[in-house]
Short mmCIF file of C-alpha atoms in Angstrom, two decimals:
data_model
loop_
_atom_site.label_atom_id
_atom_site.label_comp_id
_atom_site.label_asym_id
_atom_site.label_seq_id
_atom_site.Cartn_x
_atom_site.Cartn_y
_atom_site.Cartn_z
CA UNK W 6 49.11 94.85 83.10
CA UNK W 7 52.86 96.70 83.74
CA UNK W 8 54.99 95.65 80.71
CA UNK W 9 57.50 94.83 82.76
CA UNK W 10 55.66 91.85 84.57
CA UNK W 11 55.95 88.29 83.23
CA UNK W 12 53.80 85.04 83.48
CA UNK W 13 56.04 82.26 84.96
CA UNK W 14 56.78 79.03 83.00
CA UNK W 15 58.42 76.52 84.50
CA UNK W 16 60.94 75.64 81.98
CA UNK W 17 61.84 79.23 82.45
CA UNK W 18 62.04 79.46 86.21
CA UNK W 19 65.85 79.82 87.62
CA UNK W 20 67.03 78.35 90.38
CA UNK W 21 66.09 80.23 93.48
CA UNK W 22 68.45 82.69 94.91
CA UNK W 23 71.32 82.40 97.20
CA UNK W 24 69.02 82.51 100.36
CA UNK W 25 67.45 79.04 99.57
CA UNK W 26 69.44 76.05 99.70
CA UNK W 27 69.71 73.67 96.66
CA UNK W 28 72.44 71.36 97.86
CA UNK W 29 71.67 67.61 97.92
CA UNK W 30 73.04 67.40 101.21
CA UNK W 31 70.09 69.58 102.45
CA UNK W 32 67.59 66.47 101.87
CA UNK W 33 67.39 64.15 104.90
CA UNK W 34 67.28 60.51 105.00
CA UNK W 35 66.37 60.34 108.49
CA UNK W 36 62.56 58.70 109.57
CA UNK W 37 59.81 60.73 109.28
CA UNK W 38 58.92 62.80 112.16
CA UNK W 39 55.06 60.93 111.18
CA UNK W 40 56.04 57.46 112.23
CA UNK W 41 54.16 54.33 110.86
CA UNK W 42 51.81 54.15 113.88
CA UNK W 43 50.75 57.58 113.54
CA UNK W 44 49.86 57.20 109.78
CA UNK W 45 47.66 53.72 110.75
CA UNK W 46 45.76 56.21 114.15
CA UNK W 47 45.30 59.01 111.40
CA UNK W 48 43.55 56.42 108.70
CA UNK W 49 41.58 54.96 111.76
CA UNK W 50 40.44 58.06 113.03
CA UNK W 51 39.73 58.94 109.01
CA UNK W 52 37.77 55.83 108.59
CA UNK W 53 35.59 57.55 112.04
CA UNK W 54 35.56 60.65 110.61
CA UNK W 55 34.10 60.18 107.55
CA UNK W 56 31.15 58.95 109.21
CA UNK W 57 30.34 62.22 110.89
CA UNK W 58 29.79 64.54 108.43
CA UNK W 59 28.68 67.20 111.21
CA UNK W 60 32.69 67.07 112.42
CA UNK W 61 34.01 66.64 108.64
CA UNK W 62 32.41 69.63 107.51
CA UNK W 63 33.76 71.38 110.85
CA UNK W 64 37.14 70.20 110.50
CA UNK W 65 37.01 71.39 106.27
CA UNK W 66 36.15 75.09 107.53
CA UNK W 67 39.08 75.04 110.14
CA UNK W 68 41.29 73.83 107.28
CA UNK W 69 39.85 76.48 105.26
CA UNK W 70 40.80 79.32 107.83
CA UNK W 71 44.18 77.78 108.01
CA UNK W 72 44.41 77.73 103.88
CA UNK W 73 43.49 81.71 104.20
CA UNK W 74 45.69 82.53 106.82
CA UNK W 75 48.40 80.87 105.18
CA UNK W 76 47.58 83.18 101.99
CA UNK W 77 47.37 86.04 104.06
CA UNK W 78 51.16 85.29 105.79
CA UNK W 79 52.59 84.65 102.38
CA UNK W 80 50.99 87.89 101.10
CA UNK W 81 52.62 89.91 104.30
CA UNK W 82 55.70 87.63 104.58
CA UNK W 83 54.48 87.25 108.17
CA UNK W 84 57.33 84.93 109.30
CA UNK W 85 56.20 84.22 112.75
CA UNK W 86 52.41 83.24 111.38
CA UNK W 87 54.60 81.04 108.38
CA UNK W 88 56.20 79.56 111.41
CA UNK W 89 53.14 78.59 113.25
CA UNK W 90 51.42 77.33 109.92
CA UNK W 91 54.47 75.13 108.81
CA UNK W 92 55.35 71.78 110.42
CA UNK W 93 59.23 71.63 111.18
CA UNK W 94 59.44 68.82 108.90
CA UNK W 95 57.69 69.89 106.22
CA UNK W 96 59.08 69.73 102.71
CA UNK W 97 57.91 71.18 99.61
CA UNK W 98 58.18 70.61 95.78
CA UNK W 99 58.91 73.74 94.40
CA UNK W 100 57.61 74.42 90.91
CA UNK W 101 61.29 73.86 89.48
CA UNK W 102 61.16 70.15 90.77
CA UNK W 103 63.57 71.07 93.35
CA UNK W 104 62.83 70.15 97.36
CA UNK W 105 62.62 72.76 99.65
CA UNK W 106 62.55 72.74 103.65
CA UNK W 107 60.63 75.16 106.20
CA UNK W 108 63.61 77.21 106.57
CA UNK W 109 64.34 77.34 103.17
CA UNK W 110 60.77 79.03 102.60
CA UNK W 111 60.86 81.07 105.89
CA UNK W 112 64.08 82.51 104.55
CA UNK W 113 62.71 83.45 101.11
CA UNK W 114 60.38 85.58 103.44
CA UNK W 115 62.86 86.59 105.90
CA UNK W 116 64.97 87.77 103.59
CA UNK W 117 63.00 89.42 100.87
CA UNK W 118 63.94 87.18 98.07
CA UNK W 119 60.03 86.62 97.71
CA UNK W 120 57.82 89.42 97.88
CA UNK W 121 54.00 89.15 97.16
CA UNK W 122 51.71 92.05 96.28
CA UNK W 123 49.15 89.86 95.70
CA UNK W 124 47.55 86.56 95.77
CA UNK W 125 44.01 85.50 94.27
CA UNK W 126 42.43 82.80 94.89
CA UNK W 127 40.10 81.13 92.12
CA UNK W 128 39.57 77.98 93.39
CA UNK W 129 40.23 75.89 96.99
CA UNK W 130 39.32 72.50 97.82
CA UNK W 131 39.36 71.05 100.86
CA UNK W 132 39.71 67.09 102.16
CA UNK W 133 39.72 67.34 105.77
CA UNK W 134 39.76 64.36 108.55
CA UNK W 135 40.22 64.20 112.32
CA UNK W 136 44.18 64.42 112.06
CA UNK W 137 44.80 65.11 108.43
CA UNK W 138 43.54 67.30 105.66
CA UNK W 139 44.62 68.13 101.86
CA UNK W 140 43.58 71.59 100.49
CA UNK W 141 44.02 72.14 96.16
CA UNK W 142 44.68 75.67 95.34
CA UNK W 143 44.32 77.48 92.33
CA UNK W 144 44.98 81.21 91.58
CA UNK W 145 47.41 83.50 90.64
CA UNK W 146 50.10 85.08 92.55
CA UNK W 147 51.92 88.17 91.77
CA UNK W 148 55.11 90.25 93.39
CA UNK W 149 58.94 90.47 92.93
CA UNK W 150 60.96 86.90 93.41
CA UNK W 151 65.16 87.34 92.95
CA UNK W 152 64.19 90.74 92.02
CA UNK W 153 62.19 89.92 89.32
CA UNK W 154 58.70 90.92 88.76
CA UNK W 155 56.68 87.84 88.28
CA UNK W 156 52.72 86.80 87.96
CA UNK W 157 52.25 83.19 87.71
CA UNK W 158 48.80 81.14 88.08
CA UNK W 159 49.84 78.38 90.24
CA UNK W 160 48.06 74.91 91.74
CA UNK W 161 49.45 73.89 95.22
CA UNK W 162 48.58 70.69 96.51
CA UNK W 163 49.20 71.01 100.36
CA UNK W 164 48.61 68.05 103.06
CA UNK W 165 48.52 69.48 106.68
CA UNK W 166 48.29 67.89 109.92
CA UNK W 167 45.82 68.32 112.48
CA UNK W 168 47.42 68.70 116.35
CA UNK W 169 46.09 67.89 119.96
CA UNK W 170 45.29 71.32 120.39
CA UNK W 171 43.31 71.31 116.90
CA UNK W 172 45.60 73.54 114.79
CA UNK W 173 46.68 72.80 111.50
CA UNK W 174 50.04 72.47 110.37
CA UNK W 175 51.33 71.89 106.43
CA UNK W 176 53.59 68.68 106.59
CA UNK W 177 54.08 68.67 102.40
CA UNK W 178 53.12 70.86 99.79
CA UNK W 179 53.74 70.65 95.91
CA UNK W 180 53.47 73.88 93.32
CA UNK W 181 52.85 73.52 90.12
CA UNK W 182 53.34 76.53 87.11
CA UNK W 183 49.78 76.29 84.92
CA UNK W 184 50.62 77.48 81.25
CA UNK W 185 47.36 78.99 81.38
CA UNK W 186 48.28 82.08 83.06
CA UNK W 187 48.74 84.87 80.56
CA UNK W 188 52.14 86.43 78.99
CA UNK W 189 54.60 83.26 79.24
CA UNK W 190 57.71 85.41 79.37
CA UNK W 191 58.27 85.75 82.78
CA UNK W 192 61.77 84.44 84.81
CA UNK W 193 60.79 84.34 88.42
CA UNK W 194 59.85 81.24 90.35
CA UNK W 195 57.15 81.75 92.85
CA UNK W 196 57.77 80.21 96.60
CA UNK W 197 57.10 76.85 97.81
CA UNK W 198 54.70 76.74 100.67
#
């Protein structure tokens, strides 16, 4: 292992660089793009889906494909693909506890603030219904964040919504650094989505 690369710990993570806004005013208190009526409809469809295991399996497969497209887009910093995979109303909780938007995440890739050289999936769990899904990713990310090398073992929980066209998009995500990632002296923060 390269001696300049260290594993990130939550308490060592600096705030993201200038490409990402941390201003409280960036958080909107407007009603969510996912309305109460939409949530009710999703729950109704969820009940129907749970009774159809074949459909559920197909949905899990398609959500798994979307998750792996996301991993590939992160690795390539493919902003166009990330734009397609992340809903415009999406919010992310980063490993530093701050809240980020879709634009924050795209800017981190577009500006080169975050450049990944490896995404190693150790485990992926999937729950999918007709309109809503959750993925739980466990794995190791390696790259450069804010000019600093980093290796971090991460757990991501991503909530996805499925549009009328059948495409999955992230609507919310949470990232967590895991302490069992190896060397614990890193000073870098992995991305959000």
